[in-house]
PDB file of C-alpha atoms in Angstrom:
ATOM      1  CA  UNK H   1     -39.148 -74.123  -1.601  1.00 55.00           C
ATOM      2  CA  UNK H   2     -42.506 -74.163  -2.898  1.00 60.00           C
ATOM      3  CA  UNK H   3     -42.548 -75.835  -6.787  1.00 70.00           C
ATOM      4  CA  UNK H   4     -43.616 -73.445 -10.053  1.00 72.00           C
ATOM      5  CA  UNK H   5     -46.184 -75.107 -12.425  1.00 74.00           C
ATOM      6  CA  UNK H   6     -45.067 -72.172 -14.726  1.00 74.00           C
ATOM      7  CA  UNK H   7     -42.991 -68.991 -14.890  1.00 76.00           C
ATOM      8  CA  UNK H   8     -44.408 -66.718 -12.321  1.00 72.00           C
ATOM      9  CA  UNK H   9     -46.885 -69.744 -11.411  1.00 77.00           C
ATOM     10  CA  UNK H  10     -46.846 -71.093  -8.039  1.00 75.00           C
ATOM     11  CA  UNK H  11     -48.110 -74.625  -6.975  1.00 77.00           C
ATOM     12  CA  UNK H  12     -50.076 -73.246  -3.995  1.00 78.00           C
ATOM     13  CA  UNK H  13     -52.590 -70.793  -4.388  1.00 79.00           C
ATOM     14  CA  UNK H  14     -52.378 -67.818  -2.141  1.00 79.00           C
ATOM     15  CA  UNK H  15     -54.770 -68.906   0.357  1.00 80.00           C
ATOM     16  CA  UNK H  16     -52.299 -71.607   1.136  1.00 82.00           C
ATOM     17  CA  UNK H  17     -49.357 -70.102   1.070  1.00 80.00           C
ATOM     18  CA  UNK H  18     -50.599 -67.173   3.126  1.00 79.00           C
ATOM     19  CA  UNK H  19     -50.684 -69.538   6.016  1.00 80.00           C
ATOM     20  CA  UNK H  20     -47.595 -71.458   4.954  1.00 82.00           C
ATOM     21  CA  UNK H  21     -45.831 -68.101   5.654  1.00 81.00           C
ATOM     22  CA  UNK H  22     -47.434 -67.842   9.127  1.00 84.00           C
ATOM     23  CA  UNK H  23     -48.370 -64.404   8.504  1.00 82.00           C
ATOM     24  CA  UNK H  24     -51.844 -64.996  10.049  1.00 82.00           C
ATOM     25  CA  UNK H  25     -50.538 -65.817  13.243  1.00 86.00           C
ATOM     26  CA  UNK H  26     -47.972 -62.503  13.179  1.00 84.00           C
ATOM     27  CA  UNK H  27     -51.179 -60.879  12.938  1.00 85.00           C
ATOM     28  CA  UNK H  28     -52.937 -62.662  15.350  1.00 86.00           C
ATOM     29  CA  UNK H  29     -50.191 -61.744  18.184  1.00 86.00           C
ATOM     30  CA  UNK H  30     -50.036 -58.481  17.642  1.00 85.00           C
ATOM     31  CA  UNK H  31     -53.992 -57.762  17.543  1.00 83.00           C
ATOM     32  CA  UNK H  32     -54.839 -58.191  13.952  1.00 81.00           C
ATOM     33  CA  UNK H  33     -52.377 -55.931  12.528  1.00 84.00           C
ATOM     34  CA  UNK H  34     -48.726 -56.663  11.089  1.00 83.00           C
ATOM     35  CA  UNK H  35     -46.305 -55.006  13.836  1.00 84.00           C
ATOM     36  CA  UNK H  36     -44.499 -51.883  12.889  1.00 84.00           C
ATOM     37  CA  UNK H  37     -41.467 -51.252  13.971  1.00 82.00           C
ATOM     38  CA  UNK H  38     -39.442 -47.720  14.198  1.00 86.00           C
ATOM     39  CA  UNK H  39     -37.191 -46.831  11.679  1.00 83.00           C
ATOM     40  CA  UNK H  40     -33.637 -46.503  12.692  1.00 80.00           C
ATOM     41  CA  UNK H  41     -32.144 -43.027  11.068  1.00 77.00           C
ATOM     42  CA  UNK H  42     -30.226 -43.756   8.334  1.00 69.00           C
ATOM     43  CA  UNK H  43     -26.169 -42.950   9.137  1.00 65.00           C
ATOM     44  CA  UNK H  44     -25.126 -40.056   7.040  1.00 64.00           C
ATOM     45  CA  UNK H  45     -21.827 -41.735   4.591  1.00 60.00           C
ATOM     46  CA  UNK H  46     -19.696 -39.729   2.327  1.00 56.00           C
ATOM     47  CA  UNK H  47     -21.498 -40.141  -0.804  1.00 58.00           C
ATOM     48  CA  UNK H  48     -18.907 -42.620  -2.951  1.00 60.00           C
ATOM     49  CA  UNK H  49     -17.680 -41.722  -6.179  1.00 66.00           C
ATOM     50  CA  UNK H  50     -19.377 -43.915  -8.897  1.00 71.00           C
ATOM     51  CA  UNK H  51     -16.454 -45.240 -11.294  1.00 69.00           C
ATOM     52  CA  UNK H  52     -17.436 -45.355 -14.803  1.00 72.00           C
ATOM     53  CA  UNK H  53     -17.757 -48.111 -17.264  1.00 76.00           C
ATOM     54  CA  UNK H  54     -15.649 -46.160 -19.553  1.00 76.00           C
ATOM     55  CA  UNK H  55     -12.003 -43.632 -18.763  1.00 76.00           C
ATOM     56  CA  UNK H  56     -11.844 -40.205 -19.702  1.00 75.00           C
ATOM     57  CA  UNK H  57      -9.661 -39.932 -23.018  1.00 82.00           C
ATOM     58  CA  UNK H  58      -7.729 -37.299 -20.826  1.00 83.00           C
ATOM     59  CA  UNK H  59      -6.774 -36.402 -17.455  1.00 83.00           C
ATOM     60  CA  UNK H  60      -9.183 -34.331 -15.762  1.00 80.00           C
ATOM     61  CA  UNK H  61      -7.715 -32.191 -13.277  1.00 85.00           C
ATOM     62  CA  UNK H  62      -9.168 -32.418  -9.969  1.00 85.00           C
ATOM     63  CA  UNK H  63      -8.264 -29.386  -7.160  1.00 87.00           C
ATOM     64  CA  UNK H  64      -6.521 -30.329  -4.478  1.00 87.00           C
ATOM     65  CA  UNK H  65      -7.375 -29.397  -0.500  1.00 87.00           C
ATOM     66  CA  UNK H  66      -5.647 -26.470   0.884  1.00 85.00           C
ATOM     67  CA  UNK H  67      -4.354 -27.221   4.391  1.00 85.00           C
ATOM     68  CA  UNK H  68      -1.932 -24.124   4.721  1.00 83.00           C
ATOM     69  CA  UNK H  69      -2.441 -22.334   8.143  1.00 82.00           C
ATOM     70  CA  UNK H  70      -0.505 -18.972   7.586  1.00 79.00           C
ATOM     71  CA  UNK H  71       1.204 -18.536  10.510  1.00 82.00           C
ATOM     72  CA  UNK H  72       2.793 -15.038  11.709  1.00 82.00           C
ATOM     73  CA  UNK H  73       6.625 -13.909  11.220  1.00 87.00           C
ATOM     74  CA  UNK H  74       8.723 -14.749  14.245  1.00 91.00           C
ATOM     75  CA  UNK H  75      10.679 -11.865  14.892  1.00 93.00           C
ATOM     76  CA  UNK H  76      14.432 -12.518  15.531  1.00 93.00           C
ATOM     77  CA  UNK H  77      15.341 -12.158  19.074  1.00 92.00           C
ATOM     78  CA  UNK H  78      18.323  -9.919  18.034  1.00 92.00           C
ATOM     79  CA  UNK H  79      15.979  -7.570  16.306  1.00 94.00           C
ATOM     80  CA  UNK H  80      14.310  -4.742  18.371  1.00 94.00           C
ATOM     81  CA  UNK H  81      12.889  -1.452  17.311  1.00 94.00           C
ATOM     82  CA  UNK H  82      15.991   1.176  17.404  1.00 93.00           C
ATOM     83  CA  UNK H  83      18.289  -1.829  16.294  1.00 95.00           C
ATOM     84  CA  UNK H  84      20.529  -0.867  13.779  1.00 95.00           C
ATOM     85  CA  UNK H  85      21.061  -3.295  10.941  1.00 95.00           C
ATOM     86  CA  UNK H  86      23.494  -4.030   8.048  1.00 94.00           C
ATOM     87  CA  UNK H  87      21.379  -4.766   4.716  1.00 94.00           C
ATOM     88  CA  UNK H  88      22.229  -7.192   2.542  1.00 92.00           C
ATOM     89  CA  UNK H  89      20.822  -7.355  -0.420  1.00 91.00           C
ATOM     90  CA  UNK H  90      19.072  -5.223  -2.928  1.00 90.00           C
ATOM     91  CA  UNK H  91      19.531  -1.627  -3.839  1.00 91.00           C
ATOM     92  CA  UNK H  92      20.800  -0.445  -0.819  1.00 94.00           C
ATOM     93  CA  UNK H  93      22.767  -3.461  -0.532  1.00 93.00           C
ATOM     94  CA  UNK H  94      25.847  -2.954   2.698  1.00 92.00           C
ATOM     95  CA  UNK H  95      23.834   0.156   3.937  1.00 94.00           C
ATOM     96  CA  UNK H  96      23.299   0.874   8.095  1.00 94.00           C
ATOM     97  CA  UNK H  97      19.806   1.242   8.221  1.00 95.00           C
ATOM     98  CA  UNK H  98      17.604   1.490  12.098  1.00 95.00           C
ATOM     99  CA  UNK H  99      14.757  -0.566  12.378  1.00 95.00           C
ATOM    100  CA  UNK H 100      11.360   0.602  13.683  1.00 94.00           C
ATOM    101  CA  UNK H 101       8.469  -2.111  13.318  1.00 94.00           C
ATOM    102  CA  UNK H 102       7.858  -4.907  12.350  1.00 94.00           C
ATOM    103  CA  UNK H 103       4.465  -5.197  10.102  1.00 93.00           C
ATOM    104  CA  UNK H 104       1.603  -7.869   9.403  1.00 91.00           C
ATOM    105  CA  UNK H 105       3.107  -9.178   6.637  1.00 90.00           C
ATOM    106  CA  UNK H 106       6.343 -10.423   8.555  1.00 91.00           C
ATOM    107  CA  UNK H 107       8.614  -7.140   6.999  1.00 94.00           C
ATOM    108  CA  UNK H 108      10.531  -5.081   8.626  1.00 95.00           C
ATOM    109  CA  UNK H 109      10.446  -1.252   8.586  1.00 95.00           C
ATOM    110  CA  UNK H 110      13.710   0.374   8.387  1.00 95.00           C
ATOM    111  CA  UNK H 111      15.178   4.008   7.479  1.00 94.00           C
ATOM    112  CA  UNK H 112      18.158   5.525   6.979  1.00 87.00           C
ATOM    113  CA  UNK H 113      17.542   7.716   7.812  1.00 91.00           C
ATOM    114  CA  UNK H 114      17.571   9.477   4.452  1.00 92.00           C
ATOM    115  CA  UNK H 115      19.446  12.286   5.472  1.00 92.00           C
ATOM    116  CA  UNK H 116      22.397  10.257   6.964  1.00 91.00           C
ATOM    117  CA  UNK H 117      22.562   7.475   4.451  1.00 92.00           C
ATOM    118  CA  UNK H 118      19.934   8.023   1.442  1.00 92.00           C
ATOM    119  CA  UNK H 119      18.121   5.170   2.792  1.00 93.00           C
ATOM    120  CA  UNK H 120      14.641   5.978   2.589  1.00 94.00           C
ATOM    121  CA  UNK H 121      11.548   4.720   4.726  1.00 94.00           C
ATOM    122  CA  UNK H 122      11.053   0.951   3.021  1.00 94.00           C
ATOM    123  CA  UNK H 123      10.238  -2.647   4.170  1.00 94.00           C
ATOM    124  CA  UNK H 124      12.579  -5.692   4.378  1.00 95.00           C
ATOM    125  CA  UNK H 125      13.148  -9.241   5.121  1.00 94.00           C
ATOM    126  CA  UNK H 126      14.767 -10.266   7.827  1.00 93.00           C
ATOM    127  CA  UNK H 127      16.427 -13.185   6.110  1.00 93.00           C
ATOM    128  CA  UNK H 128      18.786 -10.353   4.435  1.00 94.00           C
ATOM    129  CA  UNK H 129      19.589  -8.065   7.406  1.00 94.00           C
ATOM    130  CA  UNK H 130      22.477  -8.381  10.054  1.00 93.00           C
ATOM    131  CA  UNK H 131      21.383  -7.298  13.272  1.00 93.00           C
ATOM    132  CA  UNK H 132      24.283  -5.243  14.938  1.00 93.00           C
ATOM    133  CA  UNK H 133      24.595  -3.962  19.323  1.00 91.00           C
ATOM    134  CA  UNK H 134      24.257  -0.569  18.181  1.00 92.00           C
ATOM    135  CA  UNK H 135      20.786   0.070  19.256  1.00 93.00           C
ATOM    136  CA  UNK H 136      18.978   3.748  20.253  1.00 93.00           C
ATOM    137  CA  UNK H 137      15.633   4.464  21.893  1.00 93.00           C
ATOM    138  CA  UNK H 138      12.959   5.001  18.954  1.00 92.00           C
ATOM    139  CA  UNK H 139      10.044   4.450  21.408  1.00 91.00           C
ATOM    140  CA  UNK H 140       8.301   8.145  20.878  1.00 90.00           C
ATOM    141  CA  UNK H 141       8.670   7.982  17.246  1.00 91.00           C
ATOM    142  CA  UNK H 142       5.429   7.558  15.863  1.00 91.00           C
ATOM    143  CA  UNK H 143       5.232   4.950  13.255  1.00 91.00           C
ATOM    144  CA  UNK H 144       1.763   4.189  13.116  1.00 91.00           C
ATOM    145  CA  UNK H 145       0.542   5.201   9.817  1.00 91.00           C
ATOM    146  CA  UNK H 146       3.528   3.134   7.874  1.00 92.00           C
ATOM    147  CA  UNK H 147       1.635  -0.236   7.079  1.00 92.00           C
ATOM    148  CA  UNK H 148       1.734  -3.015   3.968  1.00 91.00           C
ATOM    149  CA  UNK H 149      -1.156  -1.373   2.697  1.00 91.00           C
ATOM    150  CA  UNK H 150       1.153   1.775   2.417  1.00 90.00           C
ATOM    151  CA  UNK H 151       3.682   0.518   0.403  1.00 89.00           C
ATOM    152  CA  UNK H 152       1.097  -0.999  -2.221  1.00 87.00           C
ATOM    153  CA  UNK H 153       1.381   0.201  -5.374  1.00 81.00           C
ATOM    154  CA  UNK H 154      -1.204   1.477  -7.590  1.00 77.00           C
ATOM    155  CA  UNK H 155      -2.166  -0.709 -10.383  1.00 76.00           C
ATOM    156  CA  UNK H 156      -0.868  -0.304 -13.361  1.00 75.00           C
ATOM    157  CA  UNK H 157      -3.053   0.033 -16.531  1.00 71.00           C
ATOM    158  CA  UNK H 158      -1.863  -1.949 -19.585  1.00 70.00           C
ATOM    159  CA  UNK H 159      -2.691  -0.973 -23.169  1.00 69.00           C
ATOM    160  CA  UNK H 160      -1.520  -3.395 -26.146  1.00 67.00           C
ATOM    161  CA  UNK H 161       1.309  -1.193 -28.131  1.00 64.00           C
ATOM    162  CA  UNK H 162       1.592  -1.090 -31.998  1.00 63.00           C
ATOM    163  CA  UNK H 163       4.616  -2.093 -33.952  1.00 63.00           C
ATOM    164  CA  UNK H 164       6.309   1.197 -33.466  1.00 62.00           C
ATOM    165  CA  UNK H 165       5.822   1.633 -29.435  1.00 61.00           C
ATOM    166  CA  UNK H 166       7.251  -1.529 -29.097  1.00 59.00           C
ATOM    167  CA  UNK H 167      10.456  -0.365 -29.754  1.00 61.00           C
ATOM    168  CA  UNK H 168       9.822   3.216 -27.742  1.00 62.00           C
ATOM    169  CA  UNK H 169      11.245   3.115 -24.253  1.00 59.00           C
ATOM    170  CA  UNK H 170       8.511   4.750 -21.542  1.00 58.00           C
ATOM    171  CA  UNK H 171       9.965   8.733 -21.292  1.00 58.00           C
ATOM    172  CA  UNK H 172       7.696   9.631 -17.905  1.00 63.00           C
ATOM    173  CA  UNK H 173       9.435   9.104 -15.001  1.00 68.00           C
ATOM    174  CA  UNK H 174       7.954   8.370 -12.226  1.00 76.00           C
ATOM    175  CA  UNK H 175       7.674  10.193  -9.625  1.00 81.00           C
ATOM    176  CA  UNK H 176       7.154   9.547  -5.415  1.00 82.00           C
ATOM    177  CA  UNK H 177       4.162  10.177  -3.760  1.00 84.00           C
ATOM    178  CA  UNK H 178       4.333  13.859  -1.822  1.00 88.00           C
ATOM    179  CA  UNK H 179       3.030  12.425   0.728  1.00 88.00           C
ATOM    180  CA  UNK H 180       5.285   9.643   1.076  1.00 89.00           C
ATOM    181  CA  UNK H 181       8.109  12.034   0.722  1.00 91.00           C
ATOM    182  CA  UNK H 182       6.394  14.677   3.620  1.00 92.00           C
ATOM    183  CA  UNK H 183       6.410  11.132   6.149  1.00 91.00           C
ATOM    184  CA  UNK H 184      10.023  10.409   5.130  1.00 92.00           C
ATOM    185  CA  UNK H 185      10.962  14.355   5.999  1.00 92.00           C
ATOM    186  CA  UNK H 186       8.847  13.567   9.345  1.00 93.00           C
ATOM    187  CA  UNK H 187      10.547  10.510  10.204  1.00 93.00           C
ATOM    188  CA  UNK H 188      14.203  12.191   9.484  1.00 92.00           C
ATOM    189  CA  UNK H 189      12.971  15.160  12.117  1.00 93.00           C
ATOM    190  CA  UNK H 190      12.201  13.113  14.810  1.00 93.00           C
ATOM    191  CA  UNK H 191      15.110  10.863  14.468  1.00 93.00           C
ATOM    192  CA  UNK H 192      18.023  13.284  13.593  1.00 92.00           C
ATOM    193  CA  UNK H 193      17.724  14.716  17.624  1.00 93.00           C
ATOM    194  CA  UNK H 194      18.145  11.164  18.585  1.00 93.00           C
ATOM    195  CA  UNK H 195      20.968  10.128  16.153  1.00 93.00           C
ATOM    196  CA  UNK H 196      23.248  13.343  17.148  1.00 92.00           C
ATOM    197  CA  UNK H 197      22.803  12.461  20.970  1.00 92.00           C
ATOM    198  CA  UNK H 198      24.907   9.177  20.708  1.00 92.00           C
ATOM    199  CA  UNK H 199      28.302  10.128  19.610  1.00 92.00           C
ATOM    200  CA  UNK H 200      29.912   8.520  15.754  1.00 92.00           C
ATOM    201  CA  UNK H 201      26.498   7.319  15.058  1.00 92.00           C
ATOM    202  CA  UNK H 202      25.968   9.204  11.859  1.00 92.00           C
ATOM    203  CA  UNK H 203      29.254   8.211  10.496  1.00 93.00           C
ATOM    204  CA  UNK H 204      28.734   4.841  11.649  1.00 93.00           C
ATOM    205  CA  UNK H 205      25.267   4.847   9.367  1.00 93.00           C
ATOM    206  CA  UNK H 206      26.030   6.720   6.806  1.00 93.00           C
ATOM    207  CA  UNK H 207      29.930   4.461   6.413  1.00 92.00           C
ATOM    208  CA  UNK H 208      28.849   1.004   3.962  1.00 91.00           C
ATOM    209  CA  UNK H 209      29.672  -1.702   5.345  1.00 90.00           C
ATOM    210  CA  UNK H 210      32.092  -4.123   3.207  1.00 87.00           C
ATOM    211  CA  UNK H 211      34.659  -7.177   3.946  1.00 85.00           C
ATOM    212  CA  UNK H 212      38.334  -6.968   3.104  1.00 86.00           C
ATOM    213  CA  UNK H 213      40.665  -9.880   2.463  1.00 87.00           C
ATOM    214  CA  UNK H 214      40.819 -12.077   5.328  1.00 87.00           C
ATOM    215  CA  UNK H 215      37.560 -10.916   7.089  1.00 86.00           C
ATOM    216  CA  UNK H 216      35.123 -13.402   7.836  1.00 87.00           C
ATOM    217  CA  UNK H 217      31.484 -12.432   9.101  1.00 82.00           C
ATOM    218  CA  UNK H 218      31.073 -15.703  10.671  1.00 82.00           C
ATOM    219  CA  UNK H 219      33.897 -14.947  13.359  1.00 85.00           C
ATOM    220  CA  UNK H 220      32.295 -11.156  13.529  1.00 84.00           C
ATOM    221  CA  UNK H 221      30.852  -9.495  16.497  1.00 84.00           C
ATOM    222  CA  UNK H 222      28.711  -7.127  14.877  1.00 80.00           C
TER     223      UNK H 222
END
């Protein structure tokens, strides 16, 4: 290591310790010039998070990835369009209703119909349905224009009450679409011919279906 007579002072000038280097004969090999070689291109790393000298006084909250892959319903293999099934839960909770489709979302379309059973056109899980033998043939019933968009509701438009609304209980009713209530007259029409064909089958939907003392539906054959 070549000796400092002061800071940033070397002992040999730079004559000398150009050829103490060797860089004259570098050049000298490759035709007076230094040799250049290619670059290599530069491998493209995940740019690391820096840590700080200092932590936040708080937590920052940082979003996390979303890996969910949405995949569709599987339908039950007991469930097939004409099956008739026992609902469950909600407002028409023990009624016989027949199922027709099953939509994007994973529901299922069922009806009454509504002039056996009051069961109107709607969508259901099938978590909360028991699917039953009885089944009839529902293939030329045309059930394309019942969807999830269908069903949506409109939007409701908020406005901030006073003091004295708070208290005042909303007088309009409300009141079904005509339209939805022309399909539901459509869908009654084309299934009533197929209902009275079997025999008992509009007793057996329009009879709610309930469990006496001693009756268990795990040892059922529905």
């Amino acid at each position: 290591m070549a000796k400092e007579l002061a800071r940033s002072i070397g002992a040999r000038g730079r004559s000398k310790a150009y050829h103490k280097r060797g860089v004259w004969a570098v050049k000298a090999k490759n035709g007076g010039k230094l040799p250049v070689h290619p670059k290599k291109p530069a491998a493209k790393h995940a740019a690391a998070k820096r840590t700080g000298r200092f932590y936040a006084p708080e937590d920052v909250p940082e979003p996390l990835p979303k890996r969910v892959v949405h995949k569709p319903t599987k339908l039950r293999s007991t469930i097939t369009p004409g099956t008739v099934l026992i609902l469950l839960a909600g407002r028409f909770k023990g009624k016989r209703v027949v199922f027709l489709k099953q939509l994007e979302s994973g529901l299922l379309l069922v009806t009454g119909p509504f002039k056996v059973n009051g069961v109107p056109t709607r969508r259901v899980n099938q978590t909360y349905v028991i699917a039953t033998s009885t089944k009839i043939d529902v293939s030329k019933v045309d059930v394309s224009k019942f969807d999830d968009a269908y069903f949506k509701r409109p939007a409701k438009v908020r406005s901030q009450k006073g003091e004295d609304g708070f208290f005042q209980a909303d007088e309009a009713k409300k009141e079904l679409p005509a339209s939805y209530i022309e399909d539901n007259k459509a869908l009654d029409a084309a299934l009533k011919p197929i209902i009275d064909a079997v025999p008992d089958l509009a007793g057996y939907l329009a009879a709610r279906f309930s469990l006496k003392s001693g009756q268990y539906p795990h040892l059922m054959k529905f």
